[in-house]
CSV table of N, CA, C and O in Angstrom, one decimal:
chain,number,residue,atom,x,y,z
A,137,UNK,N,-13.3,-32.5,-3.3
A,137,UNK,CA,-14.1,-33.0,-4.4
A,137,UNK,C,-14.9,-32.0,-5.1
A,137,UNK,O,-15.3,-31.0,-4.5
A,138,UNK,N,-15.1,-32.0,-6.8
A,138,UNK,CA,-15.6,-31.0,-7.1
A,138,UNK,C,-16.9,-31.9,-6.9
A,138,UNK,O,-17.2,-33.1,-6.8
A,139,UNK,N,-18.0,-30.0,-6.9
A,139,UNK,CA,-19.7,-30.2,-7.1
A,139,UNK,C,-20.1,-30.3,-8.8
A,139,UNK,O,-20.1,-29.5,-9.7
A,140,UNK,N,-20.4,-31.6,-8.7
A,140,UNK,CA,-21.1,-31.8,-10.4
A,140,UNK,C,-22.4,-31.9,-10.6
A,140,UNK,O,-22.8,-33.0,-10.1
A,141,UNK,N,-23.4,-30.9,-11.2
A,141,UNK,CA,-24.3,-30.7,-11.1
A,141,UNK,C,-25.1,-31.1,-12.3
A,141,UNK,O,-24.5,-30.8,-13.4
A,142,UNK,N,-26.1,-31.7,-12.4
A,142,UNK,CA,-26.7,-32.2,-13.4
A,142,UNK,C,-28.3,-31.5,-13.6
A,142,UNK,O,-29.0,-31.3,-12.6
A,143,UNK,N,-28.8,-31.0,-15.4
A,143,UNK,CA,-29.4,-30.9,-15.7
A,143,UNK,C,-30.3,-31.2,-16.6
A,143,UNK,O,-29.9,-31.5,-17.7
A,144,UNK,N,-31.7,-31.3,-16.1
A,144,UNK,CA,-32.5,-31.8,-17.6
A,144,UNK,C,-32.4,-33.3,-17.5
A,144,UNK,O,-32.7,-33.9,-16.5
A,145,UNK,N,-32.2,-33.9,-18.6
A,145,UNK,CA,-32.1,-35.3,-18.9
A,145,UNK,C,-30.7,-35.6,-18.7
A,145,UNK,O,-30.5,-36.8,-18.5
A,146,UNK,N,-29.8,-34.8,-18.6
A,146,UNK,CA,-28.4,-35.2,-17.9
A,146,UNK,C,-28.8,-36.1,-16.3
A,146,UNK,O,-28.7,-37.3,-16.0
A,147,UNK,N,-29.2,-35.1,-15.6
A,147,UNK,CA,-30.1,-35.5,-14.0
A,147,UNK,C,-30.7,-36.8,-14.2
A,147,UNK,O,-30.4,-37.8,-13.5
A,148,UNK,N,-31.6,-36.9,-15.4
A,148,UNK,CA,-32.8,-37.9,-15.3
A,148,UNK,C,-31.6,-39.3,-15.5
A,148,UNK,O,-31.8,-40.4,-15.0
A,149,UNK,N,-30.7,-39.0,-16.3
A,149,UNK,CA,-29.3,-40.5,-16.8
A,149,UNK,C,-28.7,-40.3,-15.4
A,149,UNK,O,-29.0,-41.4,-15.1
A,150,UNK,N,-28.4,-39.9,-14.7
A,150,UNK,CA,-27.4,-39.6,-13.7
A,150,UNK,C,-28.2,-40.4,-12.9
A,150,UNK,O,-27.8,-41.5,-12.6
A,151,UNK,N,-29.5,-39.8,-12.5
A,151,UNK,CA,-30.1,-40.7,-11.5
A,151,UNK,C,-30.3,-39.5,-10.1
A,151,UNK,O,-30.9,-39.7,-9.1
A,152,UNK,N,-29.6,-38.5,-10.4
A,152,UNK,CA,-29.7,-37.3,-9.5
A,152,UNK,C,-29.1,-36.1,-9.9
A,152,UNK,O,-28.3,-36.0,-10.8
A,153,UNK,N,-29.7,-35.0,-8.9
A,153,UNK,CA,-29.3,-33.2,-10.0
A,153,UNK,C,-27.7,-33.1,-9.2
A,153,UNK,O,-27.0,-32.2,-9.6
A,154,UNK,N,-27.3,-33.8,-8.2
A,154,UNK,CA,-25.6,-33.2,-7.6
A,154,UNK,C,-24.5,-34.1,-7.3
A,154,UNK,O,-24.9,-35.3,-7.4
A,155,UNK,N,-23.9,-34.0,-7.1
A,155,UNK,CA,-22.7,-35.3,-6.0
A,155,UNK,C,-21.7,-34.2,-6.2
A,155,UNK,O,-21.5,-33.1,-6.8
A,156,UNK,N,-20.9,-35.1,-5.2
A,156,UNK,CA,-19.2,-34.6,-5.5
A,156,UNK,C,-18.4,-35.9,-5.5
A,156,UNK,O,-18.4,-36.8,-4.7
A,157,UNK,N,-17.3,-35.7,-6.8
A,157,UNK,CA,-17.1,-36.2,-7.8
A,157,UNK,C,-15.6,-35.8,-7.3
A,157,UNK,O,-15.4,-34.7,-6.7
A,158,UNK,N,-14.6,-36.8,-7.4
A,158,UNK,CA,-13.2,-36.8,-7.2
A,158,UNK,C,-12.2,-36.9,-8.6
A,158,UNK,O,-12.1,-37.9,-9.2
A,159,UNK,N,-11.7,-36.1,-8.9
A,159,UNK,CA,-10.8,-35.8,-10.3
A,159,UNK,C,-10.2,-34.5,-10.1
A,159,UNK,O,-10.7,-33.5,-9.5
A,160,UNK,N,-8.7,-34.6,-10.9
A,160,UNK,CA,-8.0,-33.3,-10.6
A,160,UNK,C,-8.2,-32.9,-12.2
A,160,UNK,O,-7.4,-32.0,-12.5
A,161,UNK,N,-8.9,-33.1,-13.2
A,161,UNK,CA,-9.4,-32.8,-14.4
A,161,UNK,C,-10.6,-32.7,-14.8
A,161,UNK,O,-11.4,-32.6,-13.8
A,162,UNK,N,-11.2,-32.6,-15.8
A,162,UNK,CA,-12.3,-32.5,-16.4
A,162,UNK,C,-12.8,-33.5,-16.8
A,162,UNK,O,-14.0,-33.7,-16.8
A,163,UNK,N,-11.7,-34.5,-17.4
A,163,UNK,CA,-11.6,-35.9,-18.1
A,163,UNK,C,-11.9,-36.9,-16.9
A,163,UNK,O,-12.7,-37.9,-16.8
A,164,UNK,N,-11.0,-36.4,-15.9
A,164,UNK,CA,-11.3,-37.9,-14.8
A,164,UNK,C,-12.3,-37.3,-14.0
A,164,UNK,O,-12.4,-38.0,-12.9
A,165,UNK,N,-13.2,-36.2,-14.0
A,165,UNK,CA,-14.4,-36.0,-13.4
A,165,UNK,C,-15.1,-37.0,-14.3
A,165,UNK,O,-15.1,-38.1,-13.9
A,166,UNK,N,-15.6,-36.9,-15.4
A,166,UNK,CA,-16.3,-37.1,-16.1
A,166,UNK,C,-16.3,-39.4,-16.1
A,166,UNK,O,-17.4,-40.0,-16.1
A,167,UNK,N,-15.2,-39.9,-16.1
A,167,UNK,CA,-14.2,-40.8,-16.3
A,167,UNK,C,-15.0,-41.8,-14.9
A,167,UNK,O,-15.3,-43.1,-15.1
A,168,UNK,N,-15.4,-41.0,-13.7
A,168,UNK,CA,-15.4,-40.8,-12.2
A,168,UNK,C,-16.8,-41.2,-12.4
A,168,UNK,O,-17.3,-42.2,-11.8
A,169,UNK,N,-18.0,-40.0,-13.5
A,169,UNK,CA,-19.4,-40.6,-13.3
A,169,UNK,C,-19.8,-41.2,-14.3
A,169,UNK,O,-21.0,-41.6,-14.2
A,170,UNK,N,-19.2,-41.3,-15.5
A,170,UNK,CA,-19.3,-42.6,-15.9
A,170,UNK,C,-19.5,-44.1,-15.5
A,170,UNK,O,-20.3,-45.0,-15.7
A,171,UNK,N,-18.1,-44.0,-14.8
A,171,UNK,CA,-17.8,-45.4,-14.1
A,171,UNK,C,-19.1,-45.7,-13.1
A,171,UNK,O,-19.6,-46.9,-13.0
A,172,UNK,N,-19.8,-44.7,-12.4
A,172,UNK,CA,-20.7,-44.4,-11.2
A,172,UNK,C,-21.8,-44.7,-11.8
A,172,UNK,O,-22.5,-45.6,-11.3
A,173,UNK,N,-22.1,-43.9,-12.9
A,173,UNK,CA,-23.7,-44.3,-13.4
A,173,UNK,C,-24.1,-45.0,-14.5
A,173,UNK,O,-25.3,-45.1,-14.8
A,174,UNK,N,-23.0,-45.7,-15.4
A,174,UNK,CA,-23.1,-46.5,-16.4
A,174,UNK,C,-23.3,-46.1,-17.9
A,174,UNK,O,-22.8,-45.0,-18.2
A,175,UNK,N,-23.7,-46.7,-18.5
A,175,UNK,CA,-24.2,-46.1,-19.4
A,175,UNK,C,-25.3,-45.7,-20.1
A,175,UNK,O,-25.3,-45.6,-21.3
A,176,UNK,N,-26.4,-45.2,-19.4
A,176,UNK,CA,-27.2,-44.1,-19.7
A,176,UNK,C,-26.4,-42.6,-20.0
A,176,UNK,O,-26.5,-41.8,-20.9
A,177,UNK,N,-25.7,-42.6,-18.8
A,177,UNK,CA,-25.2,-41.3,-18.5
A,177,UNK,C,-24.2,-41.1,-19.8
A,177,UNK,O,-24.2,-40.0,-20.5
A,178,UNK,N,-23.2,-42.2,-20.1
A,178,UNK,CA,-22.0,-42.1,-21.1
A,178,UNK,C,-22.8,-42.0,-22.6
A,178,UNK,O,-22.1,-41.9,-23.6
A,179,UNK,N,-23.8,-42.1,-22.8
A,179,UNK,CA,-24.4,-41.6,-23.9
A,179,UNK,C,-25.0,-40.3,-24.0
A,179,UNK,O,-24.9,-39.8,-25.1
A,180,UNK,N,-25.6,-39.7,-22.8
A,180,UNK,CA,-25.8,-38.3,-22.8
A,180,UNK,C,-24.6,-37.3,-22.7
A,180,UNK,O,-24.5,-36.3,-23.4
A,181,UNK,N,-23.8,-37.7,-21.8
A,181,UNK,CA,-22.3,-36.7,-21.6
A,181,UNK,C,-21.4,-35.9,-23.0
A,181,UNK,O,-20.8,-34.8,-23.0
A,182,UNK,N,-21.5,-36.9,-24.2
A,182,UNK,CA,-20.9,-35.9,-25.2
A,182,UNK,C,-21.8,-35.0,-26.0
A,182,UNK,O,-21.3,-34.2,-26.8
A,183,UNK,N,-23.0,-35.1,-25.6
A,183,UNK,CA,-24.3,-34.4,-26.3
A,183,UNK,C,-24.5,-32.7,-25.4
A,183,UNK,O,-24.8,-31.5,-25.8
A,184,UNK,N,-24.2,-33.3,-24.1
A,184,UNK,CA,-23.8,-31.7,-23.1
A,184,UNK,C,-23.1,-30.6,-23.4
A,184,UNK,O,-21.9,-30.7,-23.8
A,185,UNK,N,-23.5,-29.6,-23.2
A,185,UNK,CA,-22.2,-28.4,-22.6
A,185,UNK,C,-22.1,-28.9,-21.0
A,185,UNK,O,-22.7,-29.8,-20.4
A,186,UNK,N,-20.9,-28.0,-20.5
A,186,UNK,CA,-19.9,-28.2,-19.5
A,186,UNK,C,-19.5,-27.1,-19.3
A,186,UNK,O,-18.8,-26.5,-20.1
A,187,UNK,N,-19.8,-26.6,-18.1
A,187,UNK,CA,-19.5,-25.2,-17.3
A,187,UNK,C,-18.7,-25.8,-15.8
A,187,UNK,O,-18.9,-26.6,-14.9
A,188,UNK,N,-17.6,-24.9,-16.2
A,188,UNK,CA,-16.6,-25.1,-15.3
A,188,UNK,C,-16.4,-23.7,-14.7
A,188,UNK,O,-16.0,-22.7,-15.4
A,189,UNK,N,-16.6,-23.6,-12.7
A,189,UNK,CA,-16.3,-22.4,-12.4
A,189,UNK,C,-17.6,-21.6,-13.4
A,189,UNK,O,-17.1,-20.5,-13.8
A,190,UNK,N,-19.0,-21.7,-13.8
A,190,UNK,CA,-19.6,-20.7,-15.1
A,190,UNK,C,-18.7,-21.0,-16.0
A,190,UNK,O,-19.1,-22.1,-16.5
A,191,UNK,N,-17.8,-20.8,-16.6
A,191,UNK,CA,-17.3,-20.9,-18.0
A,191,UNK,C,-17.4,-22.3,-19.0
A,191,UNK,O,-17.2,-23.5,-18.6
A,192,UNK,N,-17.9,-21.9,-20.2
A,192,UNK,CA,-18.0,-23.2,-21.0
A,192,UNK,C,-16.4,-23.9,-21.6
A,192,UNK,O,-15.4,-23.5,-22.2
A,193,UNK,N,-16.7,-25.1,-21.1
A,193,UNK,CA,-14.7,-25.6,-21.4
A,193,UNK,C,-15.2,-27.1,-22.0
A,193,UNK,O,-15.9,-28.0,-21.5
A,194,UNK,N,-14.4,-27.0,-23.7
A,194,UNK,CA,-14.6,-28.3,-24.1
A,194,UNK,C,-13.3,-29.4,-24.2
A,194,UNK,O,-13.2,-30.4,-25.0
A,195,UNK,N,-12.2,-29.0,-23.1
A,195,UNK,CA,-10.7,-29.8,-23.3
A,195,UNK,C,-11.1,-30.4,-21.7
A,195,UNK,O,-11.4,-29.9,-20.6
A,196,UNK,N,-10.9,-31.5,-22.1
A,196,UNK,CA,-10.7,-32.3,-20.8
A,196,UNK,C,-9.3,-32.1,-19.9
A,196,UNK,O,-9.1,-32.5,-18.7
A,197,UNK,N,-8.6,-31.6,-20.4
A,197,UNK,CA,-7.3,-32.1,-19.6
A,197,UNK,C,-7.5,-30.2,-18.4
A,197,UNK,O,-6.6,-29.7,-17.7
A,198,UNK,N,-8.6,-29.8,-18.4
A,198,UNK,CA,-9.1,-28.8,-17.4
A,198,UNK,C,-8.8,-29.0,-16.3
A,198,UNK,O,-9.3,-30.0,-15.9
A,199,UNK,N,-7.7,-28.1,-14.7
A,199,UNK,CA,-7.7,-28.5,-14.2
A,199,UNK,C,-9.0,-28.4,-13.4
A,199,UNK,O,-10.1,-27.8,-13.8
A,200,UNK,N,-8.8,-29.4,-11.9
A,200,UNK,CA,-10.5,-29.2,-11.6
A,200,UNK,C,-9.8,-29.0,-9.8
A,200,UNK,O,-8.8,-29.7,-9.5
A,201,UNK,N,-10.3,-28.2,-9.1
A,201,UNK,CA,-9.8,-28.3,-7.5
A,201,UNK,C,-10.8,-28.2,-6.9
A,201,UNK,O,-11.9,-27.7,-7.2
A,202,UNK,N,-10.4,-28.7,-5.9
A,202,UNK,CA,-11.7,-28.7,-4.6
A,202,UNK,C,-12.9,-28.1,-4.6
A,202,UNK,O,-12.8,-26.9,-4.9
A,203,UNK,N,-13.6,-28.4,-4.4
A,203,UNK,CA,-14.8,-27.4,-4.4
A,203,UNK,C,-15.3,-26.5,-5.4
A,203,UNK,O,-16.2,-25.6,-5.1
A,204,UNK,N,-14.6,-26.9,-7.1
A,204,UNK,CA,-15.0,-26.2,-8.3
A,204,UNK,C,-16.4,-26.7,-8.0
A,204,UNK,O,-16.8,-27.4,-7.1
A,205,UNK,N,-17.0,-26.2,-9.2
A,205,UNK,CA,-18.4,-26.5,-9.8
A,205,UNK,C,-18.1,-27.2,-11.3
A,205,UNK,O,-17.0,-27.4,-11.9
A,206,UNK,N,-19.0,-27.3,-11.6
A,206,UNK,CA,-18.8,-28.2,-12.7
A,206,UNK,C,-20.7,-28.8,-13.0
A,206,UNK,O,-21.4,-29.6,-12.2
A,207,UNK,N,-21.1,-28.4,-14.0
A,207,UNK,CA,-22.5,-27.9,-14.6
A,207,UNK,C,-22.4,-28.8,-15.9
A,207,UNK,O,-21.4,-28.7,-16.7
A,208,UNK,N,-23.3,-29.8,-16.2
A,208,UNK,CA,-24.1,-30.8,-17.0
A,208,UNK,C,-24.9,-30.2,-18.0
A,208,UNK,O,-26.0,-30.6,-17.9
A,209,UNK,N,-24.6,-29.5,-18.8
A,209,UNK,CA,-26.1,-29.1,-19.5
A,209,UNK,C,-26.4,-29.5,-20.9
A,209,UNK,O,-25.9,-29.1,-22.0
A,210,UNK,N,-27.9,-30.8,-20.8
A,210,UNK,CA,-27.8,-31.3,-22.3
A,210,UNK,C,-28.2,-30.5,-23.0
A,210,UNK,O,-28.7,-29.5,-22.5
A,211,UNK,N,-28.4,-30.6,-24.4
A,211,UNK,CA,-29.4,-29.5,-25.2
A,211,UNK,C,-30.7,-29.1,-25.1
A,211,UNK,O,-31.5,-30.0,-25.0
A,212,UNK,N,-31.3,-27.7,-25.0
A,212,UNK,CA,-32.7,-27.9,-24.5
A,212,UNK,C,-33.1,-27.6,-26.3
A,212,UNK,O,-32.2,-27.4,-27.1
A,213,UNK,N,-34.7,-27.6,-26.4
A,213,UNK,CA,-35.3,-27.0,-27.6
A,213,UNK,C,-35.9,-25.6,-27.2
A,213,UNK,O,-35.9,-25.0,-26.2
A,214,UNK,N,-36.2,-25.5,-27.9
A,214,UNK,CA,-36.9,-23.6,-27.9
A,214,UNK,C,-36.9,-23.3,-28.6
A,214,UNK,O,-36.3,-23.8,-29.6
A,215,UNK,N,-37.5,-22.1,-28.5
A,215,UNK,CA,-38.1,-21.3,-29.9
A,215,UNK,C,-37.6,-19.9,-30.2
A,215,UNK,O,-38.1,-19.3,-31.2
């Protein structure tokens, strides 16, 4: 199962900062905590970056294996 980690207000829709999440993609990770946390979460999810392994990846069809990581991050503000 990959580790899907949640931050910020990603976390606060999620309802928690980790799990692990079953999908051989990016698409059916994602697909996986939708279904799980409803729709809070499916309104924040296209507004995120997505770190896979560290790297920023915006194609779903990503493969995903055991024990990847896989990073939530909605927009912060700053200055």
């Amino acid at each position: 199962m990959a580790r899907v980690r949640y931050f910020a207000g990603a976390a606060e829709a999620a309802g928690t900062d980790e799990e692990q999440v079953d999908g051989s993609t990016i698409g059916e990770v994602f697909a996986a905590v939708q279904r799980a946390h409803g729709e809070r979460l499916a309104e924040v999810l296209p507004r995120c970056s997505v770190l896979h392994e560290g790297r920023y990846v915006d194609d779903d069809s990503v493969p995903v294996r055991p024990d990847d990581a896989i990073d939530v991050l909605p927009p912060f503000a700053g200055g």
